[in-house]
mmCIF file of C-alpha atoms in Angstrom:
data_model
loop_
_atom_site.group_PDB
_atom_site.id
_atom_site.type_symbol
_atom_site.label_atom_id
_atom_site.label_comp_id
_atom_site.label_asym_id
_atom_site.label_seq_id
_atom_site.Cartn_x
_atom_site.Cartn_y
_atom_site.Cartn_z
ATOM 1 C CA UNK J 1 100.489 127.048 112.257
ATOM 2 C CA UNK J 2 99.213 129.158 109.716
ATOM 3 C CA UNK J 3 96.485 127.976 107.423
ATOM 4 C CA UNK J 4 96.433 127.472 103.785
ATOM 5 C CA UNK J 5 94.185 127.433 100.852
ATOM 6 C CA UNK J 6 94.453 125.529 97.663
ATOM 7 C CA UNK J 7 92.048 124.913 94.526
ATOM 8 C CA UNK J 8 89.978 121.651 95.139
ATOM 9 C CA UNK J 9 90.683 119.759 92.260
ATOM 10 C CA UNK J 10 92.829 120.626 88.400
ATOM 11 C CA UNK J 11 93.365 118.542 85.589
ATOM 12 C CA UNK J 12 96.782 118.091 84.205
ATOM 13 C CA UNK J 13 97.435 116.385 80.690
ATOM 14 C CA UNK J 14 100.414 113.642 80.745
ATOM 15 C CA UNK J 15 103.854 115.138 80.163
ATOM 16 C CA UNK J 16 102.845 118.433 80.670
ATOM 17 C CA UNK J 17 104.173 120.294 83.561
ATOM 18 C CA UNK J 18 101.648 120.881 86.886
ATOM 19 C CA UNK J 19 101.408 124.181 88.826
ATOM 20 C CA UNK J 20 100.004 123.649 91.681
ATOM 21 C CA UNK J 21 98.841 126.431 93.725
ATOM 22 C CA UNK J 22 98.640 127.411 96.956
ATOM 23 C CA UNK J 23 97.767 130.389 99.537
ATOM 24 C CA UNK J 24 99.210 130.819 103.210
ATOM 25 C CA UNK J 25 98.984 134.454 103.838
ATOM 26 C CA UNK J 26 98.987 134.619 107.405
ATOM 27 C CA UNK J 27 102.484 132.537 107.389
ATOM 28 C CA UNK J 28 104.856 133.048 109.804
ATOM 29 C CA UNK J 29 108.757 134.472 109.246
ATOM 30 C CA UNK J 30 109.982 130.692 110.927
ATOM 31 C CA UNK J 31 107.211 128.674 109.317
ATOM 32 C CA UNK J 32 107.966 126.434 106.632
ATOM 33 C CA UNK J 33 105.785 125.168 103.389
ATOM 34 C CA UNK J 34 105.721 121.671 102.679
ATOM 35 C CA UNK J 35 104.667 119.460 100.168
ATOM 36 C CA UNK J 36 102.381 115.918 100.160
ATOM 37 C CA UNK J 37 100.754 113.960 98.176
ATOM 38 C CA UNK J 38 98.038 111.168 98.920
ATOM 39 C CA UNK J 39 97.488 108.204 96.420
ATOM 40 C CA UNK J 40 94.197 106.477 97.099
ATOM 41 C CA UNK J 41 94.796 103.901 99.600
ATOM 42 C CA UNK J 42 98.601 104.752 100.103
ATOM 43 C CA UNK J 43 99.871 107.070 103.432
ATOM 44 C CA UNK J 44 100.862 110.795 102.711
ATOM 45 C CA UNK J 45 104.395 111.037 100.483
ATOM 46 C CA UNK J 46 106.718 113.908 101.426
ATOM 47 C CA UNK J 47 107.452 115.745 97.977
ATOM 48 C CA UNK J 48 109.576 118.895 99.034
ATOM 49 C CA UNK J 49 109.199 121.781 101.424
ATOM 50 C CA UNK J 50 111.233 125.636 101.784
ATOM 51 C CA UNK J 51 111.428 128.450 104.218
ATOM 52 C CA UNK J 52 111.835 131.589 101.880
ATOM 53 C CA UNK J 53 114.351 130.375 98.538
ATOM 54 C CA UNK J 54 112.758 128.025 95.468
ATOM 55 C CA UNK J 55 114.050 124.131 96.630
ATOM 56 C CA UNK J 56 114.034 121.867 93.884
ATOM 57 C CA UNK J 57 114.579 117.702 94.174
ATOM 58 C CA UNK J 58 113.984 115.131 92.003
ATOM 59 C CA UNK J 59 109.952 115.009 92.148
ATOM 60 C CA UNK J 60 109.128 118.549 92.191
ATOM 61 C CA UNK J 61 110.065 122.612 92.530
ATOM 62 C CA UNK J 62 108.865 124.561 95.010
ATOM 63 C CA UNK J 63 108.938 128.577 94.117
ATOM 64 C CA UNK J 64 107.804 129.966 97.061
ATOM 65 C CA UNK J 65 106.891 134.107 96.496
ATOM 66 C CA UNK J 66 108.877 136.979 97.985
ATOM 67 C CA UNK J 67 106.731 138.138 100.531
ATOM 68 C CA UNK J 68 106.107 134.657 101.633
ATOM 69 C CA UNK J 69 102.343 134.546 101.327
ATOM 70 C CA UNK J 70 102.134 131.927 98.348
ATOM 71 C CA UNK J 71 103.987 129.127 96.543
ATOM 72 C CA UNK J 72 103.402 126.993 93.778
ATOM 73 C CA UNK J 73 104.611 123.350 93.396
ATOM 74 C CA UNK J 74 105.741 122.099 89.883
ATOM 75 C CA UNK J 75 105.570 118.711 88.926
ATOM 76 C CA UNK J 76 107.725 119.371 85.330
ATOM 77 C CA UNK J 77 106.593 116.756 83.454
ATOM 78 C CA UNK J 78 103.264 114.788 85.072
ATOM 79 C CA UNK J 79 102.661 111.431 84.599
ATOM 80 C CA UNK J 80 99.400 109.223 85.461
ATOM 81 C CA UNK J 81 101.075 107.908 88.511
ATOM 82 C CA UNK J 82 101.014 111.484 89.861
ATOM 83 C CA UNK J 83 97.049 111.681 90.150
ATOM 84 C CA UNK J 84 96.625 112.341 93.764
ATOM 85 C CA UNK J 85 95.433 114.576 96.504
ATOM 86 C CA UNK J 86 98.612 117.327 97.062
ATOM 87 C CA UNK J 87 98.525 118.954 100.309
ATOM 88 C CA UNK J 88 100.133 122.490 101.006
ATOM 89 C CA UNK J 89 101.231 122.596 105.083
ATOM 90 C CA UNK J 90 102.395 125.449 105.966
ATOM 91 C CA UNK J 91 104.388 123.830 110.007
ATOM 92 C CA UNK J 92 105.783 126.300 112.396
ATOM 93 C CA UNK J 93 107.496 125.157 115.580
ATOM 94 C CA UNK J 94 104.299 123.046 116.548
ATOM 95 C CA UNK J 95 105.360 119.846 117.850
ATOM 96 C CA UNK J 96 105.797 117.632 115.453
ATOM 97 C CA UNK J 97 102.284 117.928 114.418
ATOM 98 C CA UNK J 98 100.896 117.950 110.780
ATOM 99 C CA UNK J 99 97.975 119.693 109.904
ATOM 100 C CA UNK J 100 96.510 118.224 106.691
ATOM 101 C CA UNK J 101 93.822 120.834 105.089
ATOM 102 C CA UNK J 102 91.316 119.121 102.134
ATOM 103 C CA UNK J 103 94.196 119.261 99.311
ATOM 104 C CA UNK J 104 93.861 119.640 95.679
ATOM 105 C CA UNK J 105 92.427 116.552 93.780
ATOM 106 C CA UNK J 106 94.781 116.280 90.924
ATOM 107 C CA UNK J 107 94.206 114.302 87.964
ATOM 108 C CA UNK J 108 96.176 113.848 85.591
ATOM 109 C CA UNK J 109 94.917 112.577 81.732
ATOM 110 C CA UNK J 110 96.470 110.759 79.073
ATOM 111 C CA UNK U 1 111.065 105.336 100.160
ATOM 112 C CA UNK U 2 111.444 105.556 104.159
ATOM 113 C CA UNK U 3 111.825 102.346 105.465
ATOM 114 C CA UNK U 4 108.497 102.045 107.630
ATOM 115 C CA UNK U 5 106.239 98.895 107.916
ATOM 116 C CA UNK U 6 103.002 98.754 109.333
ATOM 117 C CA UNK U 7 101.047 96.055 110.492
ATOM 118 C CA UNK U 8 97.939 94.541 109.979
ATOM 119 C CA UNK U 9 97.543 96.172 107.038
ATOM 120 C CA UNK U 10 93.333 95.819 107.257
ATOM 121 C CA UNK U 11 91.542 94.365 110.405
ATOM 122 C CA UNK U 12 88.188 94.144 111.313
ATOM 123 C CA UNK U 13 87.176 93.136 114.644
ATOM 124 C CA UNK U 14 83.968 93.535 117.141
ATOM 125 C CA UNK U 15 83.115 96.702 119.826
ATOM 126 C CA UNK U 16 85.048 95.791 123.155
ATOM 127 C CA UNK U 17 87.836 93.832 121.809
ATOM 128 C CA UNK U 18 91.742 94.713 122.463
ATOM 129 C CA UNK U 19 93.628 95.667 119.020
ATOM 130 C CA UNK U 20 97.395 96.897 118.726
ATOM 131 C CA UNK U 21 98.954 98.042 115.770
ATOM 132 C CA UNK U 22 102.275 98.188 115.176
ATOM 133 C CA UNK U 23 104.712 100.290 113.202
ATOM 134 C CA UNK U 24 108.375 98.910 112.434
ATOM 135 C CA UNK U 25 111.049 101.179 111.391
ATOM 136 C CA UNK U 26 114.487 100.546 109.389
ATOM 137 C CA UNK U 27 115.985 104.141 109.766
ATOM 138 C CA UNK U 28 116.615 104.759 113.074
ATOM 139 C CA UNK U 29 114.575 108.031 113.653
ATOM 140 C CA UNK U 30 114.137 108.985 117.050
ATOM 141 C CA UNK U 31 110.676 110.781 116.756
ATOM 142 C CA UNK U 32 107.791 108.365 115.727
ATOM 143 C CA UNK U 33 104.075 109.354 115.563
ATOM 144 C CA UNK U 34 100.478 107.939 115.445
ATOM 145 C CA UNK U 35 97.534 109.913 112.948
ATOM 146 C CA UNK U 36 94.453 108.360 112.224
ATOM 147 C CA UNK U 37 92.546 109.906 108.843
ATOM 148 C CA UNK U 38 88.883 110.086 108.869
ATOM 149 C CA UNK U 39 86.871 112.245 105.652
ATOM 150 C CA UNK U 40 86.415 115.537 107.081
ATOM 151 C CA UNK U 41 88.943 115.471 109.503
ATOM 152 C CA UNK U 42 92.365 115.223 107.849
ATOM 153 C CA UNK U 43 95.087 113.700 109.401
ATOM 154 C CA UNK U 44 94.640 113.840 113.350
ATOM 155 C CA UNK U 45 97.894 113.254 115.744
ATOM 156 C CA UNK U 46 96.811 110.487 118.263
ATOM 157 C CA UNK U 47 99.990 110.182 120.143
ATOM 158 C CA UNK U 48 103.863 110.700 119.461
ATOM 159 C CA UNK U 49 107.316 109.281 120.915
ATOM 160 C CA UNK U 50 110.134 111.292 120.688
ATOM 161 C CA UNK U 51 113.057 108.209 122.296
ATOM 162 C CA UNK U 52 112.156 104.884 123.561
ATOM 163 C CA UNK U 53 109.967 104.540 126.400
ATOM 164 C CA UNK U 54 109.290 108.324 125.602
ATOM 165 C CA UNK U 55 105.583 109.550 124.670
ATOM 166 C CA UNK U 56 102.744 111.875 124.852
ATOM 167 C CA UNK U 57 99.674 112.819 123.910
ATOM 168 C CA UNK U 58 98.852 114.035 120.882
ATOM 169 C CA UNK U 59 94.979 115.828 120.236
ATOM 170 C CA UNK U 60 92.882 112.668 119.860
ATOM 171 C CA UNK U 61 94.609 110.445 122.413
ATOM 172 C CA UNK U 62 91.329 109.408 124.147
ATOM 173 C CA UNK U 63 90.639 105.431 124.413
ATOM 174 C CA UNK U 64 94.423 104.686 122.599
ATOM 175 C CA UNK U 65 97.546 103.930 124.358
ATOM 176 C CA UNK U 66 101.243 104.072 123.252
ATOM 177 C CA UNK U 67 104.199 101.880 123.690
ATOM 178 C CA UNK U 68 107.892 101.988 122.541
ATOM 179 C CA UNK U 69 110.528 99.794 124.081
ATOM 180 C CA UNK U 70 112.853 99.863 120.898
ATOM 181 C CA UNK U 71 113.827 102.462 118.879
ATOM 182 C CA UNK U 72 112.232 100.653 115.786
ATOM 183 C CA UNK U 73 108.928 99.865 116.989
ATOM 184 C CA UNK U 74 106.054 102.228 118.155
ATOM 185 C CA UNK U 75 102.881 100.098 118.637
ATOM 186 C CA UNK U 76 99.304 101.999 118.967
ATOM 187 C CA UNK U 77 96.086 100.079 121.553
ATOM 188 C CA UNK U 78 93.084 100.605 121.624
ATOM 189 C CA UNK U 79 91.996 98.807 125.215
ATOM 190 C CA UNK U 80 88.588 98.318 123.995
ATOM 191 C CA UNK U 81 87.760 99.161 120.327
ATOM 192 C CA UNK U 82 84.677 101.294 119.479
ATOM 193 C CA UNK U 83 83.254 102.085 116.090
ATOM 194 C CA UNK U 84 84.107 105.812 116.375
ATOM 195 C CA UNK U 85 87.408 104.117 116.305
ATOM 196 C CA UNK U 86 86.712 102.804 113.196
ATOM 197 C CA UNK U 87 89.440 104.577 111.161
ATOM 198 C CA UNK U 88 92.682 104.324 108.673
ATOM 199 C CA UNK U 89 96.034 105.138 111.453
ATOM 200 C CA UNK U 90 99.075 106.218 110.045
ATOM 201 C CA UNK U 91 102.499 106.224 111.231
ATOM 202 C CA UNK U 92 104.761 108.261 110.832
ATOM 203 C CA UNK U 93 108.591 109.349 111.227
ATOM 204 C CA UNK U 94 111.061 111.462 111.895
ATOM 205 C CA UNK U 95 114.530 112.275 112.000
ATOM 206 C CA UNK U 96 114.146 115.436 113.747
ATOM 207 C CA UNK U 97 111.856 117.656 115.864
ATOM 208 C CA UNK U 98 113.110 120.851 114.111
ATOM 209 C CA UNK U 99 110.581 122.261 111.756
ATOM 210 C CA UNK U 100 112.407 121.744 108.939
ATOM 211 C CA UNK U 101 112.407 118.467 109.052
ATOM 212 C CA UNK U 102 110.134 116.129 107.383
ATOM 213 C CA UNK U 103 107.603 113.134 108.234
ATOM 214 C CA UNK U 104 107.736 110.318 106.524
ATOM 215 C CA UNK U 105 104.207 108.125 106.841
ATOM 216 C CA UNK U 106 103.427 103.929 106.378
ATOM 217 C CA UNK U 107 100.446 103.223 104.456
ATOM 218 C CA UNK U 108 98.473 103.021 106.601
ATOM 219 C CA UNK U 109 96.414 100.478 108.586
ATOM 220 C CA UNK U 110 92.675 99.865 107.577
ATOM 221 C CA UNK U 111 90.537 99.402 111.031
ATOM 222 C CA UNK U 112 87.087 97.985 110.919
ATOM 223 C CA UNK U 113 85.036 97.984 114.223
ATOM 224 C CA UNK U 114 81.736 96.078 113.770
#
């Protein structure tokens, strides 16, 4: 799976939308991005992932760039409960098998 | 939320002892999974089931041992606990083996091995 690279930590001020970046340049054409997020003392929560269009749900929007090589998640209007660590995964055909990088620290401030 | 139940939630017990987790499932997924987090080390796979009395290895299976004999349980061993076992272990779901197709984790189990 490829790897991926995201800012350590950003601060996000409450009711404000959240771009969260992330790099995965060495991605694969059948490798998908996905989204997680980590609240202290909680297991990893599946936010959203995409192969090549934008995906949006009803947490977040993933807009994932043409040539594949970075997306950004959007959380449109943050809230404090969203201060976590996000992860960007970039999984391939690996079985089953998550690779969780460091994440970016988000905190978001009233 | 996915419907996934682990249990103990903490433990702590001594170097040598037996311990078996459990994870409890409501959606019928066939694929279930074992991670353990440690700082520094991300989520690791420990071991995965993919239909009942169906497992293998994942990277850090060393010293833990598997078991699923219902589709809605997947329980985790350790035969005799160490302290470099000492660890949070997640489980986790799945509907699917396909790529695009997600995970959905417990929260966790806190282990403590004195």
């Amino acid at each position: 799976d490829a790897k991926t690279t995201q800012p350590t930590s950003m601060d996000c001020a409450e009711g404000r939308a959240a771009n969260l970046p992330c790099n995965h340049s060495t991605i694969s054409g059948n490798e998908y991005v996905y989204w997680y997020r980590q609240i202290h003392s909680q297991g990893p929560q599946y936010i959203i992932h995409g192969l090549k269009n934008n995906e949006t749900n009803e947490m977040a929007s993933l807009i994932i760039t043409e040539d594949r090589k970075s997306s950004t998640l959007i959380l449109p209007h943050a809230t404090l409960r969203d201060t976590a660590v996000y992860y960007c995964i970039v999984r391939g055909d690996s079985w089953g098998k998550l690779q969780f990088g460091a994440g970016t620290q988000v905190v978001v401030t009233p | 939320d996915a419907g996934i139940t682990q249990s103990p939630r903490h433990k702590v017990t001594e170097t040598g002892t037996p311990v078996t987790l459990r994870c409890h499932q409501t959606e019928n997924h066939r694929y279930m999974y074992w991670y353990r987090q440690d700082p520094g080390h991300g989520l690791r796979l420990i071991h995965y089931s993919y239909g009942v009395k169906d497992t293998d290895k994942g990277e850090v299976s060393d010293g833990y041992s598997v078991s699923r004999s219902k589709t809605e349980d997947f329980l985790l061993t350790l035969e005799s606990a160490t302290s470099s076992q000492t660890s949070v272990y997640f489980c986790a779901i799945s509907e699917g083996r396909a790529s695009n197709q997600p995970q959905h984790f417990g929260d966790g189990t806190r282990l403590s091995i004195l």
